[in-house]
């Protein structure tokens, strides 16, 4: 059950991160660069967001797991 909990937390972090990328960063970049057809930028932001979100979610999941293991040792 604990392993599933870590995956759920990592997935939630990924979704939150992608929301930030799509709804805050992407519109800002389209406006800043005055793009008429932002599909390429949208795809690039999707890829970068997924990679960064996956790394971020994995880091948080591992940190939580290490903290729980440390509590169990004490």
Coordinates of N, CA and C in Angstrom, one line a residue:
X1 N 0.8 -1.2 0.0 CA 0.0 0.0 0.0 C 0.9 1.3 0.0
X2 N 2.0 1.2 0.7 CA 2.8 2.4 0.8 C 3.4 2.7 -0.6
X3 N 3.8 1.7 -1.3 CA 4.3 1.9 -2.7 C 3.3 2.6 -3.6
X4 N 2.0 2.2 -3.5 CA 1.0 2.9 -4.3 C 0.8 4.3 -3.9
X5 N 1.0 4.6 -2.6 CA 0.8 6.0 -2.1 C 1.9 6.9 -2.7
X6 N 3.1 6.3 -2.8 CA 4.2 7.1 -3.4 C 3.9 7.4 -4.8
X7 N 3.4 6.4 -5.6 CA 3.1 6.7 -7.0 C 2.0 7.7 -7.1
X8 N 1.0 7.6 -6.3 CA -0.1 8.6 -6.3 C 0.4 10.0 -6.1
X9 N 1.3 10.2 -5.1 CA 1.8 11.5 -4.8 C 2.7 12.0 -6.0
X10 N 3.5 11.1 -6.6 CA 4.3 11.5 -7.7 C 3.4 11.9 -8.9
X11 N 2.3 11.2 -9.1 CA 1.4 11.5 -10.2 C 0.7 12.8 -10.0
X12 N 0.3 13.1 -8.7 CA -0.3 14.4 -8.4 C 0.7 15.5 -8.6
X13 N 1.9 15.3 -8.3 CA 2.9 16.4 -8.5 C 3.1 16.6 -10.0
X14 N 3.1 15.5 -10.8 CA 3.2 15.7 -12.2 C 2.0 16.4 -12.8
X15 N 0.8 16.1 -12.4 CA -0.3 16.9 -12.9 C -0.3 18.3 -12.5
X16 N 0.1 18.6 -11.3 CA 0.2 20.0 -10.9 C 1.2 20.7 -11.7
X17 N 2.4 20.1 -11.9 CA 3.5 20.7 -12.6 C 3.0 21.0 -14.1
X18 N 2.3 20.0 -14.7 CA 1.9 20.2 -16.1 C 0.8 21.3 -16.1
X19 N 0.0 21.4 -15.1 CA -1.0 22.5 -15.1 C -0.3 23.9 -15.1
X20 N 0.8 24.0 -14.3 CA 1.6 25.2 -14.2 C 2.2 25.5 -15.6
X21 N 2.8 24.5 -16.2 CA 3.4 24.7 -17.5 C 2.4 25.1 -18.6
X22 N 1.2 24.4 -18.6 CA 0.3 24.7 -19.7 C -0.5 26.0 -19.5
X23 N -0.9 26.3 -18.3 CA -1.8 27.4 -18.1 C -1.1 28.7 -17.6
X24 N 0.2 28.7 -17.3 CA 0.9 29.9 -16.9 C 2.1 30.1 -17.8
X25 N 3.0 29.2 -18.0 CA 4.2 29.4 -18.8 C 3.9 29.5 -20.3
X26 N 3.1 28.6 -20.8 CA 2.8 28.6 -22.2 C 2.1 29.8 -22.7
X27 N 1.0 30.3 -22.1 CA 0.4 31.6 -22.6 C 1.4 32.8 -22.5
X28 N 2.2 32.8 -21.4 CA 3.2 33.8 -21.3 C 4.2 33.8 -22.5
X29 N 4.7 32.6 -22.8 CA 5.7 32.5 -23.9 C 5.1 32.9 -25.2
X30 N 3.8 32.5 -25.5 CA 3.1 32.8 -26.7 C 3.0 34.3 -26.8
X31 N 2.6 34.9 -25.8 CA 2.4 36.4 -25.8 C 3.8 37.1 -25.9
X32 N 4.8 36.6 -25.2 CA 6.1 37.2 -25.2 C 6.8 37.2 -26.6
X33 N 6.7 36.0 -27.3 CA 7.3 35.8 -28.6 C 6.3 36.2 -29.7
X34 N 5.1 36.6 -29.4 CA 4.1 37.0 -30.4 C 4.0 35.9 -31.5
X35 N 3.7 34.7 -31.1 CA 3.6 33.6 -32.0 C 2.2 33.5 -32.6
X36 N 2.1 33.3 -33.9 CA 0.8 33.1 -34.6 C 0.4 31.6 -34.6
X37 N 1.4 30.7 -34.7 CA 1.1 29.3 -34.7 C 2.0 28.6 -33.6
X38 N 1.5 28.5 -32.4 CA 2.3 28.1 -31.3 C 2.4 26.6 -31.1
X39 N 2.0 25.8 -32.1 CA 1.9 24.3 -31.9 C 3.3 23.7 -31.6
X40 N 4.4 24.1 -32.2 CA 5.7 23.6 -31.9 C 6.1 23.9 -30.5
X41 N 5.8 25.1 -30.1 CA 6.2 25.5 -28.7 C 5.3 24.7 -27.7
X42 N 4.1 24.5 -28.0 CA 3.2 23.7 -27.2 C 3.7 22.3 -27.0
X43 N 4.1 21.7 -28.1 CA 4.7 20.3 -28.0 C 6.0 20.3 -27.2
X44 N 6.8 21.3 -27.4 CA 8.1 21.4 -26.6 C 7.8 21.6 -25.1
X45 N 6.8 22.4 -24.8 CA 6.5 22.6 -23.4 C 5.9 21.3 -22.8
X46 N 5.1 20.6 -23.6 CA 4.6 19.3 -23.1 C 5.7 18.4 -22.7
X47 N 6.7 18.2 -23.6 CA 7.8 17.3 -23.4 C 8.6 17.7 -22.2
X48 N 9.0 19.0 -22.2 CA 9.8 19.5 -21.1 C 9.0 19.4 -19.7
X49 N 7.7 19.7 -19.8 CA 6.9 19.6 -18.6 C 6.8 18.2 -18.1
X50 N 6.6 17.3 -19.0 CA 6.5 15.9 -18.5 C 7.9 15.4 -17.9
X51 N 9.0 15.7 -18.6 CA 10.3 15.3 -18.0 C 10.5 15.9 -16.7
X52 N 10.4 17.3 -16.6 CA 10.6 18.0 -15.3 C 9.7 17.5 -14.3
X53 N 8.4 17.3 -14.6 CA 7.4 16.9 -13.6 C 7.7 15.4 -13.2
X54 N 8.1 14.6 -14.1 CA 8.5 13.2 -13.7 C 9.7 13.2 -12.7
X55 N 10.7 14.0 -13.0 CA 11.8 14.1 -12.1 C 11.4 14.7 -10.7
X56 N 10.6 15.7 -10.8 CA 10.2 16.4 -9.5 C 9.3 15.4 -8.7
X57 N 8.4 14.7 -9.4 CA 7.5 13.8 -8.7 C 8.3 12.6 -8.1
X58 N 9.3 12.1 -8.9 CA 10.1 11.0 -8.4 C 10.9 11.5 -7.2
X59 N 11.5 12.7 -7.2 CA 12.3 13.2 -6.1 C 11.4 13.3 -4.8
X60 N 10.2 13.8 -5.0 CA 9.3 14.0 -3.8 C 8.9 12.6 -3.3
X61 N 8.6 11.7 -4.1 CA 8.3 10.3 -3.7 C 9.4 9.6 -3.0
X62 N 10.6 9.8 -3.5 CA 11.8 9.2 -2.8 C 12.1 9.9 -1.5
X63 N 11.9 11.2 -1.4 CA 12.1 11.9 -0.1 C 11.1 11.4 0.9
X64 N 9.9 11.2 0.5 CA 8.8 10.8 1.5 C 9.2 9.3 1.9
X65 N 9.6 8.5 1.0 CA 9.9 7.1 1.3 C 11.1 7.1 2.3
X66 N 12.1 7.9 2.0 CA 13.3 7.9 2.9 C 12.9 8.4 4.3
X67 N 12.1 9.4 4.4 CA 11.6 9.9 5.7 C 10.9 8.9 6.5
X68 N 10.0 8.1 5.8 CA 9.2 7.1 6.4 C 10.1 5.9 6.9
X69 N 11.1 5.6 6.1 CA 12.1 4.5 6.5 C 12.9 5.0 7.7
X70 N 13.2 6.3 7.8 CA 14.0 6.8 8.9 C 13.1 6.8 10.2
X71 N 11.9 7.1 10.0 CA 11.0 7.0 11.2 C 10.8 5.6 11.7
X72 N 10.8 4.6 10.8 CA 10.6 3.2 11.2 C 11.9 2.7 11.9
X73 N 13.1 3.2 11.5 CA 14.3 2.8 12.2 C 14.4 3.4 13.6
X74 N 13.8 4.5 13.8 CA 13.9 5.2 15.2 C 12.8 4.6 16.0

